[in-house]
């Protein structure tokens, strides 16, 4: 099968009947499958080369089919169109597969994991996103271990034959974490991802130990959205001491901006200058949705804790609680994309969709 932008490859390992599970592996690119080009920079290579480097996956008791992007990308190039392609692939293939593994660059993996967690709500199957800090062809690579354990997790079932994981996760460096709680915190160590406000869902040692109490249970009665809309009329304002009025107004007064993440200090504080609070207030009156997300990786926004936060609350800013920036901006695009009423969009931003906030 060859569809616009991606192709399907079958690894004819064994008949699906003889296998423990049917897994779809989606290869998008990233360092995992890169090699040095002539000028020394890393560029993505074809999926067949990935296979050459991990021949062992052909001998698993899994039936694995692969969908590879025609042109693998550095994940810095990811955008909502790609998220829609991934949702489309998984929706078309969901009936034939027990689980999904996505190979993705680490730079924007937490954004993709968050976006997919909202868009795939109700899928109730494991979607494990992984990648690597070193290309698969490098002797000390982390790619092999990350992929092999991701395949294992995506195919793991409980005694009733149900998937152990039925949500979107990132598996990296021995840890399985909820996709919409993950943040890339390291560019040079193998331990690249953290979930500061939510415990890991599994740890892979000699055995894979699942944190059953922390895993989302199957969502019931959810109508799947097969073609999600993403509203990209959003922005992030990161507050810093000395931020200029011009910089703030440029974003908040722009008529084409519908939602803003205010990245604030500590428990959700900003400066209290009158021009700033008035600018915020004027924007929320025009129904610009403003969400307060802390610059701290751990802890939560509490707008009632300090006078500075209270002013924001009064100006119509809503609290992002303990959500990550990645989960917040993707949720904002997703919610504004589906939800046309300002009031409903606010309610959805305040309500956990799939474990992204406590
Ligand atoms: N720039 C790469 C990417 O995100 C980095 C990686 O994969 O680790 O695609």
Tab-separated table of C-alpha atoms and ligand atoms in Angstrom:
chain	number	residue	atom	x	y	z
A	1	UNK	CA	0.000	0.000	0.000
A	2	UNK	CA	1.271	3.461	-0.817
A	3	UNK	CA	-0.677	6.443	0.390
A	4	UNK	CA	0.264	10.082	0.099
A	5	UNK	CA	3.215	10.734	2.365
A	6	UNK	CA	3.741	7.259	3.820
A	7	UNK	CA	3.963	3.614	2.861
A	8	UNK	CA	3.180	0.340	4.516
A	9	UNK	CA	5.801	-2.376	4.826
A	10	UNK	CA	4.931	-5.831	6.151
A	11	UNK	CA	7.524	-7.675	8.163
A	12	UNK	CA	6.314	-11.118	7.331
A	13	UNK	CA	7.585	-12.726	10.452
A	14	UNK	CA	4.826	-15.195	11.135
A	15	UNK	CA	1.159	-15.629	10.584
A	16	UNK	CA	-0.831	-13.252	12.840
A	17	UNK	CA	-2.510	-16.339	14.340
A	18	UNK	CA	0.778	-17.612	15.728
A	19	UNK	CA	1.667	-14.322	17.323
A	20	UNK	CA	0.988	-12.823	20.705
A	21	UNK	CA	-0.113	-9.507	19.251
A	22	UNK	CA	-0.391	-7.465	16.085
A	23	UNK	CA	1.644	-4.312	16.360
A	24	UNK	CA	1.861	-1.368	14.017
A	25	UNK	CA	5.212	0.393	14.063
A	26	UNK	CA	5.123	3.914	12.621
A	27	UNK	CA	8.463	5.391	11.612
A	28	UNK	CA	8.471	9.194	11.390
A	29	UNK	CA	12.229	9.884	11.638
A	30	UNK	CA	14.349	11.446	14.401
A	31	UNK	CA	17.892	10.701	15.568
A	32	UNK	CA	16.886	7.044	15.974
A	33	UNK	CA	17.168	6.542	12.236
A	34	UNK	CA	19.749	9.151	11.275
A	35	UNK	CA	23.269	8.941	9.906
A	36	UNK	CA	25.987	11.463	9.193
A	37	UNK	CA	25.639	13.141	5.805
A	38	UNK	CA	28.597	14.373	3.713
A	39	UNK	CA	28.829	17.634	5.647
A	40	UNK	CA	28.791	15.818	8.992
A	41	UNK	CA	25.231	16.748	9.998
A	42	UNK	CA	22.745	14.074	11.012
A	43	UNK	CA	20.063	13.315	8.427
A	44	UNK	CA	17.209	10.780	8.608
A	45	UNK	CA	17.540	7.519	6.677
A	46	UNK	CA	15.199	4.907	5.284
A	47	UNK	CA	13.404	2.438	7.571
A	48	UNK	CA	15.134	-0.559	5.964
A	49	UNK	CA	18.392	0.632	7.472
A	50	UNK	CA	16.726	0.673	10.896
A	51	UNK	CA	15.824	-2.973	10.389
A	52	UNK	CA	19.353	-3.856	9.300
A	53	UNK	CA	20.536	-2.605	12.662
A	54	UNK	CA	17.941	-4.399	14.801
A	55	UNK	CA	17.401	-7.685	12.956
A	56	UNK	CA	16.205	-9.264	16.205
A	57	UNK	CA	12.772	-7.647	15.879
A	58	UNK	CA	12.097	-9.988	12.971
A	59	UNK	CA	12.271	-12.961	15.295
A	60	UNK	CA	9.780	-11.741	17.938
A	61	UNK	CA	6.541	-13.635	18.452
A	62	UNK	CA	4.758	-10.501	17.289
A	63	UNK	CA	3.206	-9.699	13.973
A	64	UNK	CA	4.635	-6.301	13.159
A	65	UNK	CA	3.602	-4.141	10.256
A	66	UNK	CA	5.460	-0.931	9.595
A	67	UNK	CA	4.277	2.352	8.183
A	68	UNK	CA	7.146	4.640	7.304
A	69	UNK	CA	6.958	8.267	6.263
A	70	UNK	CA	8.180	8.572	2.666
A	71	UNK	CA	10.421	11.337	3.876
A	72	UNK	CA	11.468	10.762	7.505
A	73	UNK	CA	11.711	14.050	9.371
A	74	UNK	CA	13.689	15.663	12.130
A	75	UNK	CA	10.949	16.132	14.716
A	76	UNK	CA	11.697	19.873	14.817
A	77	UNK	CA	9.597	19.913	11.638
A	78	UNK	CA	6.573	18.291	13.243
A	79	UNK	CA	3.319	20.261	13.156
A	80	UNK	CA	-0.428	19.622	13.572
A	81	UNK	CA	-0.685	18.291	9.992
A	82	UNK	CA	1.609	15.438	10.993
A	83	UNK	CA	-0.455	14.810	14.142
A	84	UNK	CA	-3.511	14.496	11.921
A	85	UNK	CA	-1.636	12.051	9.659
A	86	UNK	CA	-0.712	9.942	12.702
A	87	UNK	CA	-4.327	9.989	13.947
A	88	UNK	CA	-5.488	9.027	10.473
A	89	UNK	CA	-3.020	6.122	10.225
A	90	UNK	CA	-3.968	4.780	13.657
A	91	UNK	CA	-7.700	5.185	12.998
A	92	UNK	CA	-7.461	3.245	9.720
A	93	UNK	CA	-5.361	0.510	11.299
A	94	UNK	CA	-6.912	0.245	14.747
A	95	UNK	CA	-9.158	-2.738	14.018
A	96	UNK	CA	-6.212	-4.895	12.898
A	97	UNK	CA	-3.743	-3.969	15.619
A	98	UNK	CA	-3.473	-4.519	19.349
A	99	UNK	CA	-0.956	-1.764	19.899
A	100	UNK	CA	1.082	0.977	18.230
A	101	UNK	CA	4.704	2.066	18.521
A	102	UNK	CA	5.756	5.396	17.022
A	103	UNK	CA	9.417	6.141	16.319
A	104	UNK	CA	9.808	9.910	16.663
A	105	UNK	CA	12.550	12.455	17.253
A	106	UNK	CA	13.007	13.441	20.864
A	107	UNK	CA	12.934	17.229	20.385
A	108	UNK	CA	9.159	17.493	20.024
A	109	UNK	CA	8.170	14.041	21.252
A	110	UNK	CA	6.374	15.438	24.323
A	111	UNK	CA	4.273	17.751	22.105
A	112	UNK	CA	3.273	14.890	19.789
A	113	UNK	CA	2.548	12.592	22.744
A	114	UNK	CA	0.302	15.253	24.300
A	115	UNK	CA	-1.483	16.072	21.050
A	116	UNK	CA	-2.145	12.395	20.305
A	117	UNK	CA	-3.376	11.751	23.844
A	118	UNK	CA	-6.283	14.167	23.240
A	119	UNK	CA	-6.965	13.193	19.653
A	120	UNK	CA	-6.876	9.436	20.285
A	121	UNK	CA	-9.086	9.514	23.365
A	122	UNK	CA	-11.306	6.428	23.314
A	123	UNK	CA	-8.837	4.326	21.275
A	124	UNK	CA	-8.161	2.304	24.439
A	125	UNK	CA	-5.048	0.680	23.009
A	126	UNK	CA	-1.375	1.277	23.805
A	127	UNK	CA	0.342	3.969	21.768
A	128	UNK	CA	4.012	3.976	22.788
A	129	UNK	CA	6.209	6.741	21.417
A	130	UNK	CA	9.944	6.278	21.523
A	131	UNK	CA	13.170	7.401	19.885
A	132	UNK	CA	16.830	7.621	20.742
A	133	UNK	CA	19.598	9.994	21.713
A	134	UNK	CA	22.103	8.136	19.498
A	135	UNK	CA	21.370	6.732	16.026
A	136	UNK	CA	20.616	3.023	15.819
A	137	UNK	CA	23.813	2.366	13.842
A	138	UNK	CA	26.096	3.730	16.590
A	139	UNK	CA	27.529	0.959	18.850
A	140	UNK	CA	26.508	2.666	22.123
A	141	UNK	CA	23.029	3.491	20.887
A	142	UNK	CA	19.986	3.564	23.175
A	143	UNK	CA	17.751	2.927	20.139
A	144	UNK	CA	17.662	-0.869	20.373
A	145	UNK	CA	16.625	-1.030	24.022
A	146	UNK	CA	14.039	1.740	23.603
A	147	UNK	CA	12.406	0.089	20.594
A	148	UNK	CA	12.488	-3.477	21.871
A	149	UNK	CA	10.918	-2.600	25.230
A	150	UNK	CA	8.349	-0.330	23.555
A	151	UNK	CA	7.257	-3.267	21.385
A	152	UNK	CA	7.041	-5.424	24.500
A	153	UNK	CA	4.875	-2.850	26.317
A	154	UNK	CA	2.630	-2.264	23.296
A	155	UNK	CA	1.942	-6.001	23.134
A	156	UNK	CA	1.526	-6.696	26.873
A	157	UNK	CA	-1.865	-7.914	27.955
A	158	UNK	CA	-3.348	-8.799	31.331
A	159	UNK	CA	-4.878	-12.143	32.304
A	160	UNK	CA	-8.150	-11.175	30.661
A	161	UNK	CA	-6.352	-10.543	27.379
A	162	UNK	CA	-6.845	-6.772	27.670
A	163	UNK	CA	-3.953	-4.371	26.985
A	164	UNK	CA	-2.159	-3.337	30.180
A	165	UNK	CA	-1.708	0.167	28.781
A	166	UNK	CA	-4.568	1.886	27.007
A	167	UNK	CA	-3.180	5.405	26.700
A	168	UNK	CA	-0.506	7.393	24.838
A	169	UNK	CA	2.901	7.084	26.545
A	170	UNK	CA	6.561	7.782	26.022
A	171	UNK	CA	9.015	4.982	26.721
A	172	UNK	CA	12.574	6.161	27.129
A	173	UNK	CA	15.610	5.019	29.078
A	174	UNK	CA	13.838	2.289	31.060
A	175	UNK	CA	10.824	4.413	32.000
A	176	UNK	CA	7.294	4.507	30.687
A	177	UNK	CA	5.657	7.860	31.316
A	178	UNK	CA	2.279	9.325	30.431
A	179	UNK	CA	2.702	11.158	27.136
A	180	UNK	CA	0.954	14.334	28.230
A	181	UNK	CA	3.041	14.549	31.432
A	182	UNK	CA	6.393	14.219	29.693
A	183	UNK	CA	9.002	16.923	29.098
A	184	UNK	CA	12.352	16.674	27.363
A	185	UNK	CA	14.884	17.791	29.965
A	186	UNK	CA	18.186	16.515	28.526
A	187	UNK	CA	19.845	16.922	25.168
A	188	UNK	CA	22.998	14.950	25.894
A	189	UNK	CA	22.182	12.219	28.418
A	190	UNK	CA	20.165	9.084	27.730
A	191	UNK	CA	17.729	10.016	30.493
A	192	UNK	CA	16.003	12.595	28.294
A	193	UNK	CA	12.448	12.731	29.634
A	194	UNK	CA	10.829	13.581	32.956
A	195	UNK	CA	7.329	13.538	34.326
A	196	UNK	CA	7.711	15.772	37.325
A	197	UNK	CA	4.094	15.901	38.443
A	198	UNK	CA	3.014	12.307	37.817
A	199	UNK	CA	4.728	9.008	38.656
A	200	UNK	CA	6.140	6.719	35.954
A	201	UNK	CA	3.688	4.129	34.618
A	202	UNK	CA	6.314	1.408	34.407
A	203	UNK	CA	9.980	0.760	34.969
A	204	UNK	CA	11.854	-1.700	32.789
A	205	UNK	CA	14.552	-3.716	34.521
A	206	UNK	CA	14.891	-7.478	34.292
A	207	UNK	CA	11.102	-7.384	34.321
A	208	UNK	CA	8.751	-4.613	33.368
A	209	UNK	CA	7.121	-3.425	36.589
A	210	UNK	CA	3.873	-1.621	35.919
A	211	UNK	CA	2.442	0.994	38.258
A	212	UNK	CA	-1.089	-0.371	37.815
A	213	UNK	CA	-2.653	2.222	40.126
A	214	UNK	CA	-1.266	5.079	38.030
A	215	UNK	CA	-2.343	3.800	34.607
A	216	UNK	CA	-5.487	5.316	33.057
A	217	UNK	CA	-8.352	2.874	32.855
A	218	UNK	CA	-10.211	2.444	29.576
A	219	UNK	CA	-12.313	5.459	28.654
A	220	UNK	CA	-15.957	4.577	28.161
A	221	UNK	CA	-18.661	6.237	26.118
A	222	UNK	CA	-16.211	8.484	24.257
A	223	UNK	CA	-16.983	9.331	20.673
A	224	UNK	CA	-13.697	9.121	18.766
A	225	UNK	CA	-12.667	12.176	16.759
A	226	UNK	CA	-11.198	10.787	13.555
A	227	UNK	CA	-10.315	14.093	11.943
A	228	UNK	CA	-9.306	16.490	14.716
A	229	UNK	CA	-8.996	20.195	13.976
A	230	UNK	CA	-6.049	22.079	15.458
A	231	UNK	CA	-6.409	25.815	15.914
A	232	UNK	CA	-2.927	27.290	15.571
A	233	UNK	CA	-4.020	30.834	16.380
A	234	UNK	CA	-2.262	30.451	19.724
A	235	UNK	CA	0.860	31.851	21.357
A	236	UNK	CA	3.070	31.490	24.420
A	237	UNK	CA	4.190	34.506	26.419
A	238	UNK	CA	7.055	33.587	28.702
A	239	UNK	CA	7.239	36.181	31.465
A	240	UNK	CA	10.669	37.438	32.535
A	241	UNK	CA	11.781	40.393	34.639
A	242	UNK	CA	11.901	43.338	32.244
A	243	UNK	CA	9.540	41.985	29.598
A	244	UNK	CA	8.467	44.974	27.521
A	245	UNK	CA	4.997	46.338	27.053
A	246	UNK	CA	5.489	46.193	23.279
A	247	UNK	CA	6.288	42.479	23.344
A	248	UNK	CA	3.236	41.644	25.454
A	249	UNK	CA	0.871	43.893	23.494
A	250	UNK	CA	2.069	42.582	20.150
A	251	UNK	CA	0.675	39.172	21.024
A	252	UNK	CA	-2.291	40.005	23.211
A	253	UNK	CA	-3.656	42.754	20.960
A	254	UNK	CA	-3.296	40.739	17.787
A	255	UNK	CA	-6.796	40.125	16.393
A	256	UNK	CA	-5.742	36.736	15.035
A	257	UNK	CA	-4.778	35.263	18.417
A	258	UNK	CA	-7.463	33.125	20.098
A	259	UNK	CA	-5.529	31.512	22.932
A	260	UNK	CA	-2.408	32.313	24.934
A	261	UNK	CA	-0.338	30.357	27.427
A	262	UNK	CA	1.094	32.738	30.008
A	263	UNK	CA	4.253	31.054	31.286
A	264	UNK	CA	4.538	32.502	34.757
A	265	UNK	CA	6.857	32.401	37.755
A	266	UNK	CA	6.495	29.859	40.566
A	267	UNK	CA	2.916	29.247	41.651
A	268	UNK	CA	1.562	31.329	38.765
A	269	UNK	CA	2.800	34.861	39.403
A	270	UNK	CA	3.652	37.757	37.118
A	271	UNK	CA	4.540	41.403	37.572
A	272	UNK	CA	1.594	43.492	38.704
A	273	UNK	CA	2.196	46.590	36.504
A	274	UNK	CA	-1.074	48.237	35.610
A	275	UNK	CA	-0.460	48.236	31.846
A	276	UNK	CA	0.126	44.489	31.992
A	277	UNK	CA	-2.994	43.540	33.958
A	278	UNK	CA	-5.109	45.898	31.796
A	279	UNK	CA	-3.738	44.344	28.634
A	280	UNK	CA	-4.633	40.866	29.941
A	281	UNK	CA	-8.078	41.980	31.015
A	282	UNK	CA	-8.795	43.632	27.674
A	283	UNK	CA	-7.790	40.411	25.861
A	284	UNK	CA	-9.985	38.087	27.954
A	285	UNK	CA	-12.923	40.491	27.399
A	286	UNK	CA	-12.385	39.907	23.660
A	287	UNK	CA	-12.580	36.165	24.496
A	288	UNK	CA	-8.901	35.396	24.098
A	289	UNK	CA	-8.456	32.284	26.244
A	290	UNK	CA	-5.484	32.828	28.568
A	291	UNK	CA	-4.085	29.884	30.527
A	292	UNK	CA	-1.597	30.279	33.365
A	293	UNK	CA	1.185	27.642	33.261
A	294	UNK	CA	4.176	27.752	35.583
A	295	UNK	CA	7.765	27.929	34.352
A	296	UNK	CA	8.624	25.446	37.130
A	297	UNK	CA	8.668	21.804	36.036
A	298	UNK	CA	7.183	20.607	39.324
A	299	UNK	CA	4.305	21.878	41.434
A	300	UNK	CA	1.219	23.731	40.341
A	301	UNK	CA	-0.310	27.106	39.624
A	302	UNK	CA	-2.312	28.531	42.509
A	303	UNK	CA	-3.689	31.914	41.467
A	304	UNK	CA	-5.035	32.637	44.950
A	305	UNK	CA	-1.689	32.232	46.720
A	306	UNK	CA	-0.150	35.669	46.088
A	307	UNK	CA	-1.632	39.048	45.233
A	308	UNK	CA	0.080	38.846	41.821
A	309	UNK	CA	-1.794	35.660	40.949
A	310	UNK	CA	-5.078	36.995	42.264
A	311	UNK	CA	-4.845	39.956	39.865
A	312	UNK	CA	-4.520	37.522	36.972
A	313	UNK	CA	-7.544	35.567	38.166
A	314	UNK	CA	-9.570	38.786	38.307
A	315	UNK	CA	-8.393	39.682	34.809
A	316	UNK	CA	-9.937	36.454	33.500
A	317	UNK	CA	-6.859	34.210	33.325
A	318	UNK	CA	-7.574	30.544	34.047
A	319	UNK	CA	-5.263	28.270	35.988
A	320	UNK	CA	-3.348	25.493	34.232
A	321	UNK	CA	-2.842	23.732	37.578
A	322	UNK	CA	0.045	21.234	37.171
A	323	UNK	CA	-0.102	20.864	33.368
A	324	UNK	CA	3.149	20.931	31.369
A	325	UNK	CA	3.739	23.585	28.727
A	326	UNK	CA	3.735	20.890	26.016
A	327	UNK	CA	0.414	19.447	27.185
A	328	UNK	CA	-1.050	22.945	27.591
A	329	UNK	CA	-0.261	24.365	24.150
A	330	UNK	CA	-1.378	21.205	22.335
A	331	UNK	CA	-4.562	21.052	24.430
A	332	UNK	CA	-5.266	24.684	23.606
A	333	UNK	CA	-4.926	23.983	19.867
A	334	UNK	CA	-7.091	20.878	20.196
A	335	UNK	CA	-9.811	22.460	22.359
A	336	UNK	CA	-10.041	25.643	20.248
A	337	UNK	CA	-10.120	23.437	17.149
A	338	UNK	CA	-13.173	21.442	18.263
A	339	UNK	CA	-14.882	23.930	20.550
A	340	UNK	CA	-16.291	27.134	19.116
A	341	UNK	CA	-17.861	28.513	22.322
A	342	UNK	CA	-15.478	30.475	24.584
A	343	UNK	CA	-17.225	29.288	27.742
A	344	UNK	CA	-17.089	25.633	26.719
A	345	UNK	CA	-13.447	25.966	25.693
A	346	UNK	CA	-12.622	27.383	29.139
A	347	UNK	CA	-14.459	24.514	30.833
A	348	UNK	CA	-12.587	21.966	28.744
A	349	UNK	CA	-9.229	23.564	29.499
A	350	UNK	CA	-10.029	23.350	33.223
A	351	UNK	CA	-11.155	19.709	33.045
A	352	UNK	CA	-8.701	16.822	32.664
A	353	UNK	CA	-9.257	15.065	29.318
A	354	UNK	CA	-6.860	12.163	29.752
A	355	UNK	CA	-4.710	12.622	32.843
A	356	UNK	CA	-2.877	15.770	31.723
A	357	UNK	CA	-3.756	17.596	34.926
A	358	UNK	CA	-4.506	16.540	38.473
B	1	LIG	N1	16.568	16.617	16.276
B	1	LIG	C1	16.194	15.254	16.582
B	1	LIG	C2	14.695	15.128	16.434
B	1	LIG	O1	13.981	15.511	17.319
B	1	LIG	C3	16.633	14.885	17.953
B	1	LIG	C4	16.303	13.471	18.365
B	1	LIG	O2	15.635	12.714	17.719
B	1	LIG	O3	16.789	13.080	19.441
B	1	LIG	O4	14.220	14.666	15.419
